[in-house]
mmCIF file of C-alpha atoms in Angstrom:
data_model
loop_
_atom_site.group_PDB
_atom_site.id
_atom_site.type_symbol
_atom_site.label_atom_id
_atom_site.label_comp_id
_atom_site.label_asym_id
_atom_site.label_seq_id
_atom_site.Cartn_x
_atom_site.Cartn_y
_atom_site.Cartn_z
ATOM 1 C CA MET B 1 49.180 -42.437 61.356
ATOM 2 C CA GLY B 2 47.401 -40.360 63.964
ATOM 3 C CA LEU B 3 47.923 -36.651 64.463
ATOM 4 C CA SER B 4 48.539 -34.977 67.761
ATOM 5 C CA GLY B 5 46.255 -32.281 69.074
ATOM 6 C CA GLY B 6 48.729 -29.540 68.176
ATOM 7 C CA GLN B 7 49.059 -30.706 64.597
ATOM 8 C CA SER B 8 45.309 -30.889 64.222
ATOM 9 C CA ARG B 9 44.913 -27.334 65.451
ATOM 10 C CA LEU B 10 47.503 -26.214 62.871
ATOM 11 C CA LEU B 11 45.830 -28.062 59.981
ATOM 12 C CA MET B 12 42.290 -26.792 60.623
ATOM 13 C CA PRO B 13 42.930 -23.160 59.510
ATOM 14 C CA LEU B 14 44.679 -24.477 56.394
ATOM 15 C CA LEU B 15 41.685 -26.680 55.504
ATOM 16 C CA LEU B 16 39.284 -23.791 56.016
ATOM 17 C CA LEU B 17 41.413 -21.579 53.774
ATOM 18 C CA LEU B 18 41.476 -24.189 51.003
ATOM 19 C CA THR B 19 37.708 -24.637 51.255
ATOM 20 C CA SER B 20 37.119 -20.900 50.931
ATOM 21 C CA LEU B 21 39.300 -20.757 47.835
ATOM 22 C CA GLN B 22 37.327 -23.418 45.988
ATOM 23 C CA PRO B 23 35.166 -22.034 43.153
ATOM 24 C CA GLY B 24 31.545 -21.715 44.171
ATOM 25 C CA ALA B 25 32.222 -22.316 47.849
ATOM 26 C CA GLY B 26 29.340 -21.042 49.952
ATOM 27 C CA LEU B 27 27.172 -20.559 46.853
ATOM 28 C CA GLU B 28 23.495 -20.754 47.767
ATOM 29 C CA HIS B 29 21.421 -23.056 45.590
ATOM 30 C CA ILE B 30 17.906 -21.954 44.651
ATOM 31 C CA SER B 31 15.482 -24.751 43.782
ATOM 32 C CA TYR B 32 14.167 -23.086 40.653
ATOM 33 C CA VAL B 33 14.373 -24.495 37.125
ATOM 34 C CA PRO B 34 14.107 -21.961 34.265
ATOM 35 C CA GLN B 35 11.256 -22.780 31.931
ATOM 36 C CA LEU B 36 10.294 -21.854 28.385
ATOM 37 C CA SER B 37 7.432 -19.393 28.198
ATOM 38 C CA ASN B 38 3.989 -20.960 28.054
ATOM 39 C CA ALA B 39 2.363 -17.723 26.904
ATOM 40 C CA THR B 40 0.472 -17.859 23.626
ATOM 41 C CA LEU B 41 2.822 -15.655 21.656
ATOM 42 C CA ALA B 42 4.431 -16.265 18.308
ATOM 43 C CA GLY B 43 8.117 -17.100 18.176
ATOM 44 C CA THR B 44 8.670 -18.774 21.549
ATOM 45 C CA VAL B 45 11.473 -20.664 19.805
ATOM 46 C CA THR B 46 12.983 -19.323 16.574
ATOM 47 C CA GLN B 47 16.166 -19.962 14.602
ATOM 48 C CA SER B 48 18.222 -17.653 16.870
ATOM 49 C CA THR B 49 16.127 -16.956 20.002
ATOM 50 C CA PHE B 50 14.007 -18.601 22.669
ATOM 51 C CA THR B 51 11.721 -17.113 25.303
ATOM 52 C CA LEU B 52 11.828 -17.854 29.041
ATOM 53 C CA GLU B 53 9.447 -17.207 31.893
ATOM 54 C CA GLN B 54 10.743 -14.525 34.260
ATOM 55 C CA PRO B 55 11.851 -15.959 37.634
ATOM 56 C CA ARG B 56 9.328 -13.980 39.677
ATOM 57 C CA GLY B 57 9.888 -14.019 43.434
ATOM 58 C CA GLN B 58 12.847 -16.449 43.322
ATOM 59 C CA PHE B 59 15.533 -14.151 44.776
ATOM 60 C CA SER B 60 14.088 -13.113 48.125
ATOM 61 C CA HIS B 61 16.735 -14.961 50.154
ATOM 62 C CA PRO B 62 18.429 -12.989 52.944
ATOM 63 C CA SER B 63 21.854 -13.536 51.398
ATOM 64 C CA ILE B 64 20.787 -11.637 48.229
ATOM 65 C CA SER B 65 20.645 -7.846 48.318
ATOM 66 C CA ASP B 66 18.876 -5.401 46.042
ATOM 67 C CA PHE B 67 22.247 -4.355 44.599
ATOM 68 C CA ASP B 68 23.363 -7.833 43.529
ATOM 69 C CA ALA B 69 23.428 -8.532 39.805
ATOM 70 C CA ILE B 70 21.311 -11.412 38.520
ATOM 71 C CA TRP B 71 22.782 -12.853 35.331
ATOM 72 C CA LEU B 72 21.393 -15.425 32.925
ATOM 73 C CA VAL B 73 23.979 -18.080 32.102
ATOM 74 C CA VAL B 74 23.578 -19.487 28.586
ATOM 75 C CA ALA B 75 25.496 -22.697 27.994
ATOM 76 C CA HIS B 76 25.724 -25.382 25.391
ATOM 77 C CA GLY B 77 24.015 -28.583 26.422
ATOM 78 C CA ASN B 78 27.274 -30.457 26.998
ATOM 79 C CA ALA B 79 29.155 -27.583 28.678
ATOM 80 C CA THR B 80 27.210 -27.243 31.935
ATOM 81 C CA GLN B 81 29.656 -29.422 33.854
ATOM 82 C CA ASN B 82 32.536 -27.177 32.776
ATOM 83 C CA PHE B 83 30.861 -23.983 33.972
ATOM 84 C CA THR B 84 32.820 -21.977 36.520
ATOM 85 C CA ALA B 85 31.202 -18.934 38.079
ATOM 86 C CA PRO B 86 33.325 -15.804 37.513
ATOM 87 C CA ARG B 87 34.871 -14.271 40.617
ATOM 88 C CA SER B 88 34.098 -10.700 39.531
ATOM 89 C CA THR B 89 32.147 -8.732 36.943
ATOM 90 C CA GLU B 90 35.349 -8.092 34.985
ATOM 91 C CA GLU B 91 35.716 -11.854 34.431
ATOM 92 C CA THR B 92 32.214 -12.244 33.030
ATOM 93 C CA PRO B 93 32.357 -14.245 29.770
ATOM 94 C CA VAL B 94 30.779 -12.569 26.734
ATOM 95 C CA PRO B 95 29.022 -14.129 23.700
ATOM 96 C CA ALA B 96 32.300 -14.022 21.749
ATOM 97 C CA ASP B 97 33.708 -16.532 24.294
ATOM 98 C CA PHE B 98 30.957 -19.040 23.622
ATOM 99 C CA PRO B 99 32.816 -21.124 20.964
ATOM 100 C CA GLN B 100 35.784 -21.644 23.334
ATOM 101 C CA ARG B 101 34.130 -21.797 26.766
ATOM 102 C CA GLY B 102 30.734 -23.134 25.833
ATOM 103 C CA TYR B 103 28.867 -20.570 27.964
ATOM 104 C CA TYR B 104 28.446 -16.841 28.559
ATOM 105 C CA LEU B 105 26.436 -14.436 30.763
ATOM 106 C CA THR B 106 23.727 -12.073 29.578
ATOM 107 C CA LEU B 107 20.521 -10.197 30.567
ATOM 108 C CA MET B 108 21.838 -8.683 33.807
ATOM 109 C CA ALA B 109 19.055 -7.552 36.157
ATOM 110 C CA ASN B 110 18.314 -7.196 39.871
ATOM 111 C CA ARG B 111 15.709 -8.764 42.080
ATOM 112 C CA ALA B 112 13.506 -5.666 42.031
ATOM 113 C CA LEU B 113 12.753 -6.465 38.376
ATOM 114 C CA TYR B 114 11.858 -10.041 39.318
ATOM 115 C CA ALA B 115 9.621 -9.193 42.268
ATOM 116 C CA GLY B 116 6.710 -11.526 42.755
ATOM 117 C CA SER B 117 4.235 -8.686 43.343
ATOM 118 C CA GLN B 118 4.256 -7.499 39.716
ATOM 119 C CA PRO B 119 0.805 -7.287 38.046
ATOM 120 C CA SER B 120 -0.003 -10.496 36.187
ATOM 121 C CA THR B 121 -1.356 -8.518 33.210
ATOM 122 C CA GLN B 122 2.184 -7.664 32.104
ATOM 123 C CA LEU B 123 4.051 -9.965 29.707
ATOM 124 C CA GLN B 124 6.618 -11.562 32.017
ATOM 125 C CA VAL B 125 9.102 -13.146 29.637
ATOM 126 C CA LEU B 126 12.793 -12.991 28.744
ATOM 127 C CA ARG B 127 13.761 -13.378 25.090
ATOM 128 C CA VAL B 128 17.259 -14.832 24.848
ATOM 129 C CA GLY B 129 19.273 -13.772 21.766
ATOM 130 C CA ASN B 130 17.030 -10.855 20.834
ATOM 131 C CA ASP B 131 19.578 -8.014 20.484
ATOM 132 C CA THR B 132 21.164 -7.695 17.044
ATOM 133 C CA ARG B 133 22.670 -4.262 17.708
ATOM 134 C CA CYS B 134 25.240 -5.052 20.408
ATOM 135 C CA SER B 135 28.700 -6.418 19.794
ATOM 136 C CA PRO B 136 29.305 -10.029 20.913
ATOM 137 C CA ARG B 137 32.407 -8.756 22.729
ATOM 138 C CA THR B 138 30.329 -6.450 24.924
ATOM 139 C CA ARG B 139 29.685 -7.627 28.471
ATOM 140 C CA GLY B 140 26.035 -8.568 28.931
ATOM 141 C CA CYS B 141 25.219 -8.500 25.201
ATOM 142 C CA ASN B 142 22.111 -10.504 24.363
ATOM 143 C CA HIS B 143 23.455 -11.510 20.968
ATOM 144 C CA PRO B 144 21.504 -13.920 18.688
ATOM 145 C CA LEU B 145 22.332 -17.537 19.409
ATOM 146 C CA PRO B 146 24.872 -18.962 16.960
ATOM 147 C CA GLY B 147 23.330 -22.334 16.183
ATOM 148 C CA PRO B 148 20.482 -24.782 16.768
ATOM 149 C CA GLY B 149 21.803 -25.880 20.162
ATOM 150 C CA PRO B 150 20.846 -27.572 22.368
ATOM 151 C CA TYR B 151 21.087 -24.864 25.054
ATOM 152 C CA ARG B 152 20.640 -24.894 28.828
ATOM 153 C CA VAL B 153 20.338 -21.851 31.087
ATOM 154 C CA LYS B 154 20.373 -20.919 34.760
ATOM 155 C CA PHE B 155 20.380 -17.712 36.812
ATOM 156 C CA LEU B 156 23.484 -16.634 38.709
ATOM 157 C CA VAL B 157 23.493 -13.965 41.448
ATOM 158 C CA MET B 158 26.747 -12.026 41.888
ATOM 159 C CA SER B 159 27.788 -9.347 44.339
ATOM 160 C CA ASP B 160 30.949 -7.249 44.473
ATOM 161 C CA ARG B 161 32.600 -10.109 46.385
ATOM 162 C CA GLY B 162 31.730 -12.791 43.828
ATOM 163 C CA PRO B 163 28.961 -15.319 43.186
ATOM 164 C CA VAL B 164 26.222 -15.490 45.827
ATOM 165 C CA ALA B 165 23.487 -17.851 44.590
ATOM 166 C CA GLU B 166 22.393 -19.856 41.564
ATOM 167 C CA THR B 167 19.354 -21.703 40.282
ATOM 168 C CA GLN B 168 19.271 -25.127 38.719
ATOM 169 C CA TRP B 169 20.011 -25.718 35.064
ATOM 170 C CA SER B 170 17.062 -25.833 32.687
ATOM 171 C CA SER B 171 16.326 -28.709 30.374
ATOM 172 C CA GLU B 172 17.738 -28.628 26.851
ATOM 173 C CA THR B 173 16.204 -26.266 24.305
ATOM 174 C CA ARG B 174 16.726 -26.729 20.584
ATOM 175 C CA LEU B 175 16.126 -23.916 18.128
ATOM 176 C CA GLN B 176 14.250 -24.182 14.879
ATOM 177 C CA GLN B 177 16.218 -25.065 11.776
ATOM 178 C CA ALA B 178 15.691 -23.798 8.254
ATOM 179 C CA GLN B 179 14.338 -26.398 5.867
ATOM 180 C CA ALA B 180 16.923 -27.135 3.196
ATOM 181 C CA LEU B 181 15.705 -27.112 -0.386
ATOM 182 C CA GLN B 182 15.693 -30.606 -1.819
ATOM 183 C CA ALA B 183 17.743 -31.195 -4.926
ATOM 184 C CA ALA B 184 16.013 -31.993 -8.173
ATOM 185 C CA PRO B 185 15.360 -35.751 -8.432
ATOM 186 C CA GLY B 186 17.197 -37.938 -10.868
ATOM 187 C CA PRO B 187 15.626 -40.096 -13.582
ATOM 188 C CA GLN B 188 11.895 -40.404 -13.052
ATOM 189 C CA SER B 189 10.234 -43.755 -12.518
ATOM 190 C CA ALA B 190 7.854 -45.354 -15.025
ATOM 191 C CA GLY B 191 4.840 -44.595 -12.821
ATOM 192 C CA THR B 192 5.726 -40.915 -12.660
ATOM 193 C CA VAL B 193 6.070 -40.747 -16.448
ATOM 194 C CA VAL B 194 2.651 -42.394 -16.958
ATOM 195 C CA ILE B 195 0.932 -40.038 -14.498
ATOM 196 C CA THR B 196 2.536 -37.019 -16.153
ATOM 197 C CA ALA B 197 1.422 -38.193 -19.625
ATOM 198 C CA VAL B 198 -2.173 -38.827 -18.506
ATOM 199 C CA LEU B 199 -2.416 -35.420 -16.871
ATOM 200 C CA SER B 200 -1.027 -33.764 -20.005
ATOM 201 C CA ILE B 201 -3.622 -35.530 -22.202
ATOM 202 C CA LEU B 202 -6.473 -34.539 -19.877
ATOM 203 C CA LEU B 203 -5.317 -30.940 -19.915
ATOM 204 C CA ALA B 204 -5.187 -30.946 -23.725
ATOM 205 C CA LEU B 205 -8.725 -32.398 -23.930
ATOM 206 C CA VAL B 206 -10.085 -29.760 -21.553
ATOM 207 C CA LEU B 207 -8.491 -26.957 -23.562
ATOM 208 C CA THR B 208 -9.855 -28.415 -26.831
ATOM 209 C CA ALA B 209 -13.371 -28.658 -25.393
ATOM 210 C CA LEU B 210 -13.232 -25.061 -24.212
ATOM 211 C CA LEU B 211 -12.032 -23.874 -27.615
ATOM 212 C CA ALA B 212 -14.818 -25.791 -29.419
ATOM 213 C CA LEU B 213 -17.441 -24.363 -27.077
ATOM 214 C CA LEU B 214 -16.163 -20.861 -27.732
ATOM 215 C CA VAL B 215 -16.280 -21.329 -31.534
ATOM 216 C CA TYR B 216 -19.803 -22.828 -31.422
ATOM 217 C CA THR B 217 -21.110 -20.002 -29.247
ATOM 218 C CA CYS B 218 -19.679 -17.366 -31.553
ATOM 219 C CA TYR B 219 -21.060 -19.077 -34.705
ATOM 220 C CA ASP B 220 -24.524 -19.505 -33.207
ATOM 221 C CA THR B 221 -24.661 -15.868 -32.195
ATOM 222 C CA CYS B 222 -23.633 -14.650 -35.654
ATOM 223 C CA GLN B 223 -26.268 -16.844 -37.433
ATOM 224 C CA SER B 224 -29.176 -15.631 -35.291
ATOM 225 C CA THR B 225 -28.573 -11.902 -36.012
ATOM 226 C CA PRO B 226 -30.177 -10.657 -39.433
ATOM 227 C CA ILE B 227 -27.949 -8.331 -41.313
ATOM 228 C CA SER B 228 -29.105 -6.566 -44.576
ATOM 229 C CA GLY B 229 -26.676 -6.867 -47.393
ATOM 230 C CA PRO B 230 -25.816 -4.068 -49.816
ATOM 231 C CA GLY B 231 -27.733 -5.676 -52.798
ATOM 232 C CA GLU B 232 -31.003 -6.287 -50.962
ATOM 233 C CA PRO B 233 -33.902 -3.929 -51.960
ATOM 234 C CA VAL B 234 -35.365 -1.948 -49.160
ATOM 235 C CA GLY B 235 -38.981 -0.710 -49.536
ATOM 236 C CA VAL B 236 -39.825 2.714 -48.137
ATOM 237 C CA ARG B 237 -43.481 3.688 -47.763
ATOM 238 C CA ARG B 238 -44.390 7.070 -49.216
ATOM 239 C CA TYR B 239 -46.032 9.450 -46.840
ATOM 240 C CA ASN B 240 -47.513 12.879 -47.640
ATOM 241 C CA THR B 241 -48.245 15.381 -45.005
ATOM 242 C CA HIS B 242 -51.738 16.944 -45.018
ATOM 243 C CA HIS B 243 -50.697 20.517 -45.677
ATOM 244 C CA MET B 244 -48.820 19.935 -48.957
ATOM 245 C CA PHE B 245 -51.970 19.411 -51.106
ATOM 246 C CA SER B 246 -55.278 21.241 -51.090
ATOM 247 C CA PRO B 247 -58.583 19.573 -52.138
ATOM 248 C CA PRO B 248 -59.958 20.720 -55.521
ATOM 249 C CA ALA B 249 -62.372 23.622 -55.404
ATOM 250 C CA VAL B 250 -66.039 22.772 -55.761
ATOM 251 C CA GLY B 251 -67.439 23.872 -59.060
ATOM 252 C CA GLY B 252 -64.163 24.718 -60.589
ATOM 253 C CA SER B 253 -63.538 24.254 -64.296
#
């Protein structure tokens, strides 16, 4: 059924109003994909953190001002499709909301900190999950990540009026996992028993050889050293000094 010109003119403002009320309407998309740091530093990925490259020079668009907040959105790998940009700072999800929502916002900054003219000698990284002192219910807390993941991140620019721009989602990042201690094995196989017995015999032979060598060395040393016994006679040569006796006088009686 066709619509008259008057009806069309009445419906157009309503359609524009509905479009403006949709979440993320007018949100500028930045063709930047967050990447893990390629710097040669230890702990790029740990059991509760991972390190990103800073998005240098990515927020120079005219629609972004120096006063807009640039947030890092941390989401579970399967929760990116459910992400809804908050309409205001007061609605910003915190790390404590992660189990229910599957995402939260952290590491708030501004584009002056991500300027592309920064000296390249500085370490330009962002360590996600590196703050153990803040409460997970605090807005912007960079709390340690709760599990191995996988995680995906993107940057979201927000002004006082709501979301302004966003980057693309990163690829999935999985954290390191602690190696579980293996339980003690059950009954040993016949091969294991034979190997254990042979090694035990070899160890016993080596110890016996060392003990015999020690005894032989000690016995040989004791036999080669002469020791005078208490019953053996010892000859002492008599020696008279020249001044104790005088020669007989010549012509004496």
